[in-house]
PDB file of C-alpha atoms in Angstrom:
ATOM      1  CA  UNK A   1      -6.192 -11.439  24.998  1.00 75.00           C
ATOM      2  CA  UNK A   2      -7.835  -7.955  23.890  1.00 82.00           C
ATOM      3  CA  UNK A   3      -7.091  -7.392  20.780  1.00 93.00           C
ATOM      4  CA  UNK A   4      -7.722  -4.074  17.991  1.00 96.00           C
ATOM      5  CA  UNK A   5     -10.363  -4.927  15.971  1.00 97.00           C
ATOM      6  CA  UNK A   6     -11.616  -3.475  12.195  1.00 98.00           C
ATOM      7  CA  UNK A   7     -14.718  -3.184  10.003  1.00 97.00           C
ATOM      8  CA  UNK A   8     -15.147  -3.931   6.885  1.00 97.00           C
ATOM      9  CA  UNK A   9     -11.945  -6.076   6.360  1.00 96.00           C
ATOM     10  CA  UNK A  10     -12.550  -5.083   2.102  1.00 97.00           C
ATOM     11  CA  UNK A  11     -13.849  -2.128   1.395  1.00 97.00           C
ATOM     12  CA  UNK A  12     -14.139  -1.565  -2.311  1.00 97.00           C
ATOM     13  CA  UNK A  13     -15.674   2.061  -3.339  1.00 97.00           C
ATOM     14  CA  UNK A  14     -15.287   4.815  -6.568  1.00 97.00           C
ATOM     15  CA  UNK A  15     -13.341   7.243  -7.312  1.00 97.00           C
ATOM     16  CA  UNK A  16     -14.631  10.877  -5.411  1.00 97.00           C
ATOM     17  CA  UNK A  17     -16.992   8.377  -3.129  1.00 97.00           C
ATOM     18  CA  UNK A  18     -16.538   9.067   0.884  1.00 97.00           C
ATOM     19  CA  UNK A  19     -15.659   5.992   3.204  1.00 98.00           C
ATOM     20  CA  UNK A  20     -15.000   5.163   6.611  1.00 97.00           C
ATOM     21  CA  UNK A  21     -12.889   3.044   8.052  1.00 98.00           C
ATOM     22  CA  UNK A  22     -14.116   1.577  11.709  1.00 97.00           C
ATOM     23  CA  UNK A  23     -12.088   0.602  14.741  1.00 97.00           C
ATOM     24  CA  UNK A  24     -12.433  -0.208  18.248  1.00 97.00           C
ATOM     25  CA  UNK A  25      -9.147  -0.096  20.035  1.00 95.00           C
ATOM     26  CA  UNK A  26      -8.836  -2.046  22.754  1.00 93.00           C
ATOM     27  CA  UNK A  27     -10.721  -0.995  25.448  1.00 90.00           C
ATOM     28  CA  UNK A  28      -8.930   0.484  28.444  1.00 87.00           C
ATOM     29  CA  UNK A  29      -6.391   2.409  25.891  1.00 90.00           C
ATOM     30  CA  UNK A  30      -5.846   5.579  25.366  1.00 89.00           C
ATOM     31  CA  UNK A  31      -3.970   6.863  22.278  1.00 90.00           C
ATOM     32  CA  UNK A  32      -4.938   5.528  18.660  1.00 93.00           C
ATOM     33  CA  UNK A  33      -3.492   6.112  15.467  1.00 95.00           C
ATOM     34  CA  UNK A  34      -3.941   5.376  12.060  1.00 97.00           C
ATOM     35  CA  UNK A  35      -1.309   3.594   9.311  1.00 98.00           C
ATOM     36  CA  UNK A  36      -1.237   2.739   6.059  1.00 97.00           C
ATOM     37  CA  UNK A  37       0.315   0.855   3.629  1.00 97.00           C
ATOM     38  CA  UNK A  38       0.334   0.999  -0.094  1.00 97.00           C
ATOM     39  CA  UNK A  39       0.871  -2.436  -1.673  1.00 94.00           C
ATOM     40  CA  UNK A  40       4.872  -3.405  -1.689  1.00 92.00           C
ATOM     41  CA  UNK A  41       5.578  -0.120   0.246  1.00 94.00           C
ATOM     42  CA  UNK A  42       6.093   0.253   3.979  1.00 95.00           C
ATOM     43  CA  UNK A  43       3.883   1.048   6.429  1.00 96.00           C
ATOM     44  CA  UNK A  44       3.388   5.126   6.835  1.00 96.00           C
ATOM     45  CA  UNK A  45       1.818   6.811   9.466  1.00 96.00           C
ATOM     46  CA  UNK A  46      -1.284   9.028   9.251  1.00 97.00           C
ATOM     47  CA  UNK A  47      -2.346  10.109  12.081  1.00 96.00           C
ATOM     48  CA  UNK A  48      -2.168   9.806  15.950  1.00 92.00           C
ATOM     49  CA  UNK A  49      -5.037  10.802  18.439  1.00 92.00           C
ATOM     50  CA  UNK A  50      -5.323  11.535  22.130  1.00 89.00           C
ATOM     51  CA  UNK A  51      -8.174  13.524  24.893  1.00 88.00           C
ATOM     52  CA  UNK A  52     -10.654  13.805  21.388  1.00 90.00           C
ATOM     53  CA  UNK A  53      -7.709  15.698  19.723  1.00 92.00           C
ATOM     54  CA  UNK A  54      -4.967  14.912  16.572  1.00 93.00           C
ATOM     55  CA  UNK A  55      -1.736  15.072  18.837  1.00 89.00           C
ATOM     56  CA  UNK A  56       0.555  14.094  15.075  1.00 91.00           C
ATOM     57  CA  UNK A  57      -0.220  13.713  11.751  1.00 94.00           C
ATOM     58  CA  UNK A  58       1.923  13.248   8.512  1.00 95.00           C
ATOM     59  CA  UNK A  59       1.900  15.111   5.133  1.00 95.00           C
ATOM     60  CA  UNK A  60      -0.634  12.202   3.863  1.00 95.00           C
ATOM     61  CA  UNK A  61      -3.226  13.073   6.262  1.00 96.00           C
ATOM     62  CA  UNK A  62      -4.310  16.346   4.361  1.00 94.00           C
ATOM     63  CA  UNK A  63      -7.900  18.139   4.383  1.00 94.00           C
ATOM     64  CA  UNK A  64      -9.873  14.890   2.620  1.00 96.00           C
ATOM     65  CA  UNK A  65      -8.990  12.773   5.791  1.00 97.00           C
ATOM     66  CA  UNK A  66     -10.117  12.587   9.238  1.00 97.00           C
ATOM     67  CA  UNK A  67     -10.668  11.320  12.639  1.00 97.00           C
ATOM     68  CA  UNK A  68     -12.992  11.099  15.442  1.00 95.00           C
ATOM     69  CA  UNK A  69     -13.943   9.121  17.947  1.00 93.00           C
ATOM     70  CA  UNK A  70     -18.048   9.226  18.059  1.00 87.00           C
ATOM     71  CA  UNK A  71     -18.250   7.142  21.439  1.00 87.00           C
ATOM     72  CA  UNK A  72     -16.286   5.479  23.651  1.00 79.00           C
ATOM     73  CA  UNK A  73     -15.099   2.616  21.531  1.00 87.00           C
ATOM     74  CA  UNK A  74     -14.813   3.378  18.128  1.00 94.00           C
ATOM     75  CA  UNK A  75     -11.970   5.235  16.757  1.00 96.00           C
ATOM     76  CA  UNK A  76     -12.754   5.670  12.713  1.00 97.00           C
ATOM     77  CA  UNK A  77     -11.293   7.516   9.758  1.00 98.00           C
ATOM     78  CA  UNK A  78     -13.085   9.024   6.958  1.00 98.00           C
ATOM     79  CA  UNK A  79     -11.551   9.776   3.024  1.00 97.00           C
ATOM     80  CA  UNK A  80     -13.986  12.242   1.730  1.00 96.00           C
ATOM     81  CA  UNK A  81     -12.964  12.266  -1.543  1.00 95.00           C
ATOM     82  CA  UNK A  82     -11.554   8.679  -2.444  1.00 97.00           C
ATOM     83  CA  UNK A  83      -8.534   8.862  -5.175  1.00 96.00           C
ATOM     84  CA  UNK A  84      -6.937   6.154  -6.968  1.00 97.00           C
ATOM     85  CA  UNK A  85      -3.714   6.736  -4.613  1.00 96.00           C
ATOM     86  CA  UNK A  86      -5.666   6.059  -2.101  1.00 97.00           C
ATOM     87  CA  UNK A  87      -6.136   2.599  -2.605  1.00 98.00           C
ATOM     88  CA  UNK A  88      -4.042   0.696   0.444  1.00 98.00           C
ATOM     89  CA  UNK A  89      -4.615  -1.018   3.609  1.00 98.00           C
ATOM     90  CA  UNK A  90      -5.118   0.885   6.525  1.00 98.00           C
ATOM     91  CA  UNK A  91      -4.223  -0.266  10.194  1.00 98.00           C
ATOM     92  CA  UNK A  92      -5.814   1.008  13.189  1.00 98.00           C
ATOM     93  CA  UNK A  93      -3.374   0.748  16.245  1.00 96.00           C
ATOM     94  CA  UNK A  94      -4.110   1.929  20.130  1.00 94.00           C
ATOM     95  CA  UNK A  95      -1.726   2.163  23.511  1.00 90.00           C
ATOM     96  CA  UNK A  96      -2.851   2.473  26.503  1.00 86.00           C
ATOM     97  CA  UNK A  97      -0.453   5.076  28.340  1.00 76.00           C
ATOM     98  CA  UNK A  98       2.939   5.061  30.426  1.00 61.00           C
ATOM     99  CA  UNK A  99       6.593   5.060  29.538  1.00 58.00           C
ATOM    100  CA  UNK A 100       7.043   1.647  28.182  1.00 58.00           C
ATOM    101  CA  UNK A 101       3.898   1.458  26.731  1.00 73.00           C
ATOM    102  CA  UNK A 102       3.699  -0.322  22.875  1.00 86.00           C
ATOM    103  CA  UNK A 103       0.823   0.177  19.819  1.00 90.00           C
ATOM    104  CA  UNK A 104      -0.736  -2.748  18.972  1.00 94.00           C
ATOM    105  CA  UNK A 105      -2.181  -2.927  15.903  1.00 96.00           C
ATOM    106  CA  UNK A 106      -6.003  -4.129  14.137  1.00 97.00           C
ATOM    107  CA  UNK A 107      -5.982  -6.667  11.337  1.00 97.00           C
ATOM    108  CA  UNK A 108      -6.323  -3.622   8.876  1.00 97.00           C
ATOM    109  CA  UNK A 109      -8.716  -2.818   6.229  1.00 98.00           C
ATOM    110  CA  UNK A 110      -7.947  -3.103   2.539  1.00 98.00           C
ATOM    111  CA  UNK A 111      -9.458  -0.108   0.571  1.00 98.00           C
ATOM    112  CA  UNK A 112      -9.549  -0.634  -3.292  1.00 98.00           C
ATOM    113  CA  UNK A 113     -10.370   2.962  -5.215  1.00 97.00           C
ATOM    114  CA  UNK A 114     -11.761   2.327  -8.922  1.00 96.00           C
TER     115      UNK A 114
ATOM    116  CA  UNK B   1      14.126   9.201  15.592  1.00 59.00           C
ATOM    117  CA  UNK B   2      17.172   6.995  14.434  1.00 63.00           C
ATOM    118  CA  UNK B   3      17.608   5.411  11.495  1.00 88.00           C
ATOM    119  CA  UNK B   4      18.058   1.358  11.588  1.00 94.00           C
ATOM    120  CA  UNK B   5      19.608  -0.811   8.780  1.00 96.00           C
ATOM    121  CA  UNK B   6      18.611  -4.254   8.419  1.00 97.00           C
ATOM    122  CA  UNK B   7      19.298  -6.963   5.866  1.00 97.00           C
ATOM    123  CA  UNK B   8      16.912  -7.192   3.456  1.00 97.00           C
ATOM    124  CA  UNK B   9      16.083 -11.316   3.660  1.00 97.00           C
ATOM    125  CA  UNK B  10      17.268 -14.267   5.461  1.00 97.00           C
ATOM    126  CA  UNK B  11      16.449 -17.837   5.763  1.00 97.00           C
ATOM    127  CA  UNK B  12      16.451 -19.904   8.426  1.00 97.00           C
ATOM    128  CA  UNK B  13      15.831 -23.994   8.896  1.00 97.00           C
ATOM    129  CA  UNK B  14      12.800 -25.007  10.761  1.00 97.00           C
ATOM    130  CA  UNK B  15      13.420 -25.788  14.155  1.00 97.00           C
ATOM    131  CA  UNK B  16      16.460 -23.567  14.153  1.00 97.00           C
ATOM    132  CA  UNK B  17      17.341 -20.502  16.090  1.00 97.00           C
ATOM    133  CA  UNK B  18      16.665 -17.277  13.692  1.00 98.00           C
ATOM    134  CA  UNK B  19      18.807 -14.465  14.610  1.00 98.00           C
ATOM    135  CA  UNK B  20      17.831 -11.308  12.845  1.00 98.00           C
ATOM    136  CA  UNK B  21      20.516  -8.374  13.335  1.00 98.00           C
ATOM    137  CA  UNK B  22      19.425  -4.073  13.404  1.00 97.00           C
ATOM    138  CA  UNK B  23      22.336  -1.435  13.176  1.00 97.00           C
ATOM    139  CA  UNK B  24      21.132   1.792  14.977  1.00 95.00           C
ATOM    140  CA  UNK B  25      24.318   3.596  15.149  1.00 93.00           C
ATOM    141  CA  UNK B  26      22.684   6.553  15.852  1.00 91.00           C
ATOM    142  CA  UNK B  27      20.269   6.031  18.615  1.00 91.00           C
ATOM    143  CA  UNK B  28      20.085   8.546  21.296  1.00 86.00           C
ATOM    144  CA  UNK B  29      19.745   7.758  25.242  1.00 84.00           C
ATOM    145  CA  UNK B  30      16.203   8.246  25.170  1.00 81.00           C
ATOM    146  CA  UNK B  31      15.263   5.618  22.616  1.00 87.00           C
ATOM    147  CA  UNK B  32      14.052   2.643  22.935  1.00 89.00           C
ATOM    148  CA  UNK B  33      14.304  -0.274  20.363  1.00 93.00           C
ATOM    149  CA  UNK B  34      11.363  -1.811  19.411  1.00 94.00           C
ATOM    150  CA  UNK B  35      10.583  -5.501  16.787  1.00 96.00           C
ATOM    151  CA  UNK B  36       7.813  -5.859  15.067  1.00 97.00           C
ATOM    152  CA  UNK B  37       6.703  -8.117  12.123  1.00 98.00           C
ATOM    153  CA  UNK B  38       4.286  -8.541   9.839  1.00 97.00           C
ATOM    154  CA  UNK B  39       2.731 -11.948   8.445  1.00 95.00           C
ATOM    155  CA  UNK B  40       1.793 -11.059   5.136  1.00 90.00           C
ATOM    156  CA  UNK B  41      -0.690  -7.943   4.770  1.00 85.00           C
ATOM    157  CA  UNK B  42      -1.461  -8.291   7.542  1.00 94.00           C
ATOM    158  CA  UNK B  43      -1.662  -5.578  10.872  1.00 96.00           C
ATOM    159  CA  UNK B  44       2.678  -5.617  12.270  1.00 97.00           C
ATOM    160  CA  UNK B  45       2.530  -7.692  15.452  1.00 96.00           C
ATOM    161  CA  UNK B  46       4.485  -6.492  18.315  1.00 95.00           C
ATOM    162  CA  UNK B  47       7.390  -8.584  19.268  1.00 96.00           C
ATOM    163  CA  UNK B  48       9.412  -7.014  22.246  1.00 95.00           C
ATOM    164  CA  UNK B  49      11.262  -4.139  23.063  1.00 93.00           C
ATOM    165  CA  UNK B  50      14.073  -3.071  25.041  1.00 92.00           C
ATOM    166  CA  UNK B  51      16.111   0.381  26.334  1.00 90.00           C
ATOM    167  CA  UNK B  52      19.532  -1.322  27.105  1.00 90.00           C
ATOM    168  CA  UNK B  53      19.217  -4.668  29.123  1.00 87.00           C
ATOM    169  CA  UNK B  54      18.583  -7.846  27.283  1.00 94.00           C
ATOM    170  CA  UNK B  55      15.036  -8.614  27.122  1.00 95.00           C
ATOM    171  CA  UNK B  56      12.879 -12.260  26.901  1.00 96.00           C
ATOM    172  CA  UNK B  57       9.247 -12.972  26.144  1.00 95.00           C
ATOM    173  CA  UNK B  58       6.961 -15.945  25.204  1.00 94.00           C
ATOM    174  CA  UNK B  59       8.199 -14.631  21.409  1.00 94.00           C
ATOM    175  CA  UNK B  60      11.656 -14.204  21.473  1.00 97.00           C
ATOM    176  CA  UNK B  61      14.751 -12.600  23.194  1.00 98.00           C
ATOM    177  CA  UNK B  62      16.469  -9.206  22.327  1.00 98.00           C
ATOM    178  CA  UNK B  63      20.054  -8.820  22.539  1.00 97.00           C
ATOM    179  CA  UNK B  64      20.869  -5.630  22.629  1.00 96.00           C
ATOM    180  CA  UNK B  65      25.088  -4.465  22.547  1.00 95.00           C
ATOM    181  CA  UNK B  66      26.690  -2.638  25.503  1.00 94.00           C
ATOM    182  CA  UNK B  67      27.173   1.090  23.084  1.00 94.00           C
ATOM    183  CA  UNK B  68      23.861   0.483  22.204  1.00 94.00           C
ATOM    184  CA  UNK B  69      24.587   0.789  18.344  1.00 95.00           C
ATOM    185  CA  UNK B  70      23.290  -2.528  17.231  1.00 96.00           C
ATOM    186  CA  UNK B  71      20.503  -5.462  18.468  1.00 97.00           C
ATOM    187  CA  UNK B  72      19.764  -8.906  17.558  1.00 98.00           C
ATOM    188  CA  UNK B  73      16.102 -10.167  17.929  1.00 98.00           C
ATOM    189  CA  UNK B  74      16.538 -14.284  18.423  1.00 98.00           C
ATOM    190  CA  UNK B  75      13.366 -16.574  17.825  1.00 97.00           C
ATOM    191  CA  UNK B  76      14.548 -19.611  19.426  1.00 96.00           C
ATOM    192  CA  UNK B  77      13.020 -22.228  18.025  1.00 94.00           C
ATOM    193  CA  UNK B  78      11.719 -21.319  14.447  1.00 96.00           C
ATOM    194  CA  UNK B  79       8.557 -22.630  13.003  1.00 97.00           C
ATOM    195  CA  UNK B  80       7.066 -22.010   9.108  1.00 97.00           C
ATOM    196  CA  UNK B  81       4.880 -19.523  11.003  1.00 96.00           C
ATOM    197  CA  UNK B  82       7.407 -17.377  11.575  1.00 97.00           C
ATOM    198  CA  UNK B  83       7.690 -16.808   8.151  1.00 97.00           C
ATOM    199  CA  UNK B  84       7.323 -12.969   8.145  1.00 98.00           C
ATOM    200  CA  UNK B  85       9.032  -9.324   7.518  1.00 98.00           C
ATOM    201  CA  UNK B  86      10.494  -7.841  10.538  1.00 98.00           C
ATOM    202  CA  UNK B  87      11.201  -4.747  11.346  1.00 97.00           C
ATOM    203  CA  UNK B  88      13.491  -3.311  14.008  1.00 97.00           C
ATOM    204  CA  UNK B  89      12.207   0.780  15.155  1.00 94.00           C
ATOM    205  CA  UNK B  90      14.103   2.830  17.598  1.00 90.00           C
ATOM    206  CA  UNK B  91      11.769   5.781  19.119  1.00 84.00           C
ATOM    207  CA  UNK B  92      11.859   7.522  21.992  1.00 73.00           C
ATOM    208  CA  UNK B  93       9.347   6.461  24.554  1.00 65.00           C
ATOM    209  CA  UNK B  94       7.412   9.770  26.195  1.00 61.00           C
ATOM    210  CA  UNK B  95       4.307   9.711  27.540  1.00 54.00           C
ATOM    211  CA  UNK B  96       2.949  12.634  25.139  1.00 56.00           C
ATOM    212  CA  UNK B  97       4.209  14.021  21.748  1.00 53.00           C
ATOM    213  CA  UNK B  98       5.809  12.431  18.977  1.00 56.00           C
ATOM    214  CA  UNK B  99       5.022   8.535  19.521  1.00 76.00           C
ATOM    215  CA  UNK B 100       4.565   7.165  16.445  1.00 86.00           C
ATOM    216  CA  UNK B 101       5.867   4.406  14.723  1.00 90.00           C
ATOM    217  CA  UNK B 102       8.835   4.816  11.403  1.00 90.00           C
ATOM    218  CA  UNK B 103       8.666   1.420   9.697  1.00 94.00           C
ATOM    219  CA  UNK B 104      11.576   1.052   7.580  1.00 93.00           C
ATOM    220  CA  UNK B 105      11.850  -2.177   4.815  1.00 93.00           C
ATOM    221  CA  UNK B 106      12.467  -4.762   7.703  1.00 96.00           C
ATOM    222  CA  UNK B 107      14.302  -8.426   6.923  1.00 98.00           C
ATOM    223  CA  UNK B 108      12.165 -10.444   5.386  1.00 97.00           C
ATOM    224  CA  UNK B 109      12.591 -14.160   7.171  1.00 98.00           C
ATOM    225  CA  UNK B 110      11.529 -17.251   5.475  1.00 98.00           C
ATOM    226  CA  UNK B 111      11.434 -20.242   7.143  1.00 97.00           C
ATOM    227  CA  UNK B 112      12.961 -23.535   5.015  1.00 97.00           C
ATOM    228  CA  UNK B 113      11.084 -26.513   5.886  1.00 95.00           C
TER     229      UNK B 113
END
């Protein structure tokens, strides 16, 4: 069964450093988003993605994040400016299109800020 | 998108049926009702979903009432690897705009050996 898939599972990194977080949907989808979830909080989303465009994002997803999609599998995001807050995992999800479509979401990537 | 209320644990015996109930009072015509959980930190796995018909999958079943206003996701059988928070989302389901997903606290299940 296809499933999303996301590099590095850890990602540990300083305080002002830039990272990216890698993902490669599933490959006949068509939407992908971005989640994340601070540890003991609930899962908040960032960011939603469709035609090489943001179609949503949320009051988290300010100026020091973003999104592309650099070929036709991987979908990444990029902190440019790591904080402290920042530290959380972050879940990849993709859909592939119709009414009754669902997201189905990566394994996630656990980003620790020092 | 409506707002769903769920209990905040339950336990269940192995082997059991687990029968997790969502209030969603306020859902609108247009909204589906969706179950996901999550196995630790790990990525929410999708469960089912349903509009207003009783649904079944290799998972579980989803009993949803005739007004709408309340669901009941049913594991049938469940094992320790069930052992998860779940989480119970209404959203509308359009094939452009607003589709993401509002993840409220879920019920956190634990299975009792």
């Amino acid at each position: 069964e296809p499933e999303v898939t996301q590099t590095p599972s850890h990602q540990v990194t300083q305080m002002g450093q830039e990272v990216i977080l890698r993902c490669v949907p599933i490959s006949n989808h068509l939407y992908f988003y971005w989640y994340r979830q601070i540890l003991g909080q609930k899962v908040e989303f960032l960011v939603s993605f469709y035609n090489n465009e943001i179609s949503e994002k949320s009051e988290i997803f300010d100026d020091q994040f973003s999104v592309e999609r650099p070929d036709g599998s991987n979908f990444t995001l990029k902190i440019r400016s790591t904080k402290l807050e920042d530290s959380a995992m972050y879940f990849c999800a993709s859909r592939k299109t119709g009414l009754v479509d669902t997201q189905y979401f990566g394994p996630g990537t656990r980003l620790t800020v020092l | 998108d409506a707002k769903t209320t769920q209990p905040t644990s339950m336990d269940c015996a192995e082997g059991r049926a687990a029968n997790l109930p969502c209030n969603h009072s306020t859902i609108s015509g247009n909204e589906y009702v969706y179950w996901y959980r999550q196995i630790h930190s790990q990525g929410p796995q999708y469960i089912i979903h349903g509009l207003k018909n009783n649904e079944t999958n290799e998972m579980a079943s989803l009993i949803i009432t005739e007004d709408r206003k309340s669901s009941t996701l049913i594991l049938p059988h469940a094992t320790l690897r069930d052992t998860a928070v779940y989480y119970c989302i209404v959203r509308p389901n359009l094939n452009f705009g607003n589709e993401k997903l509002t993840f409220g606290t879920g019920t956190r299940l634990t299975i009792i050996p």
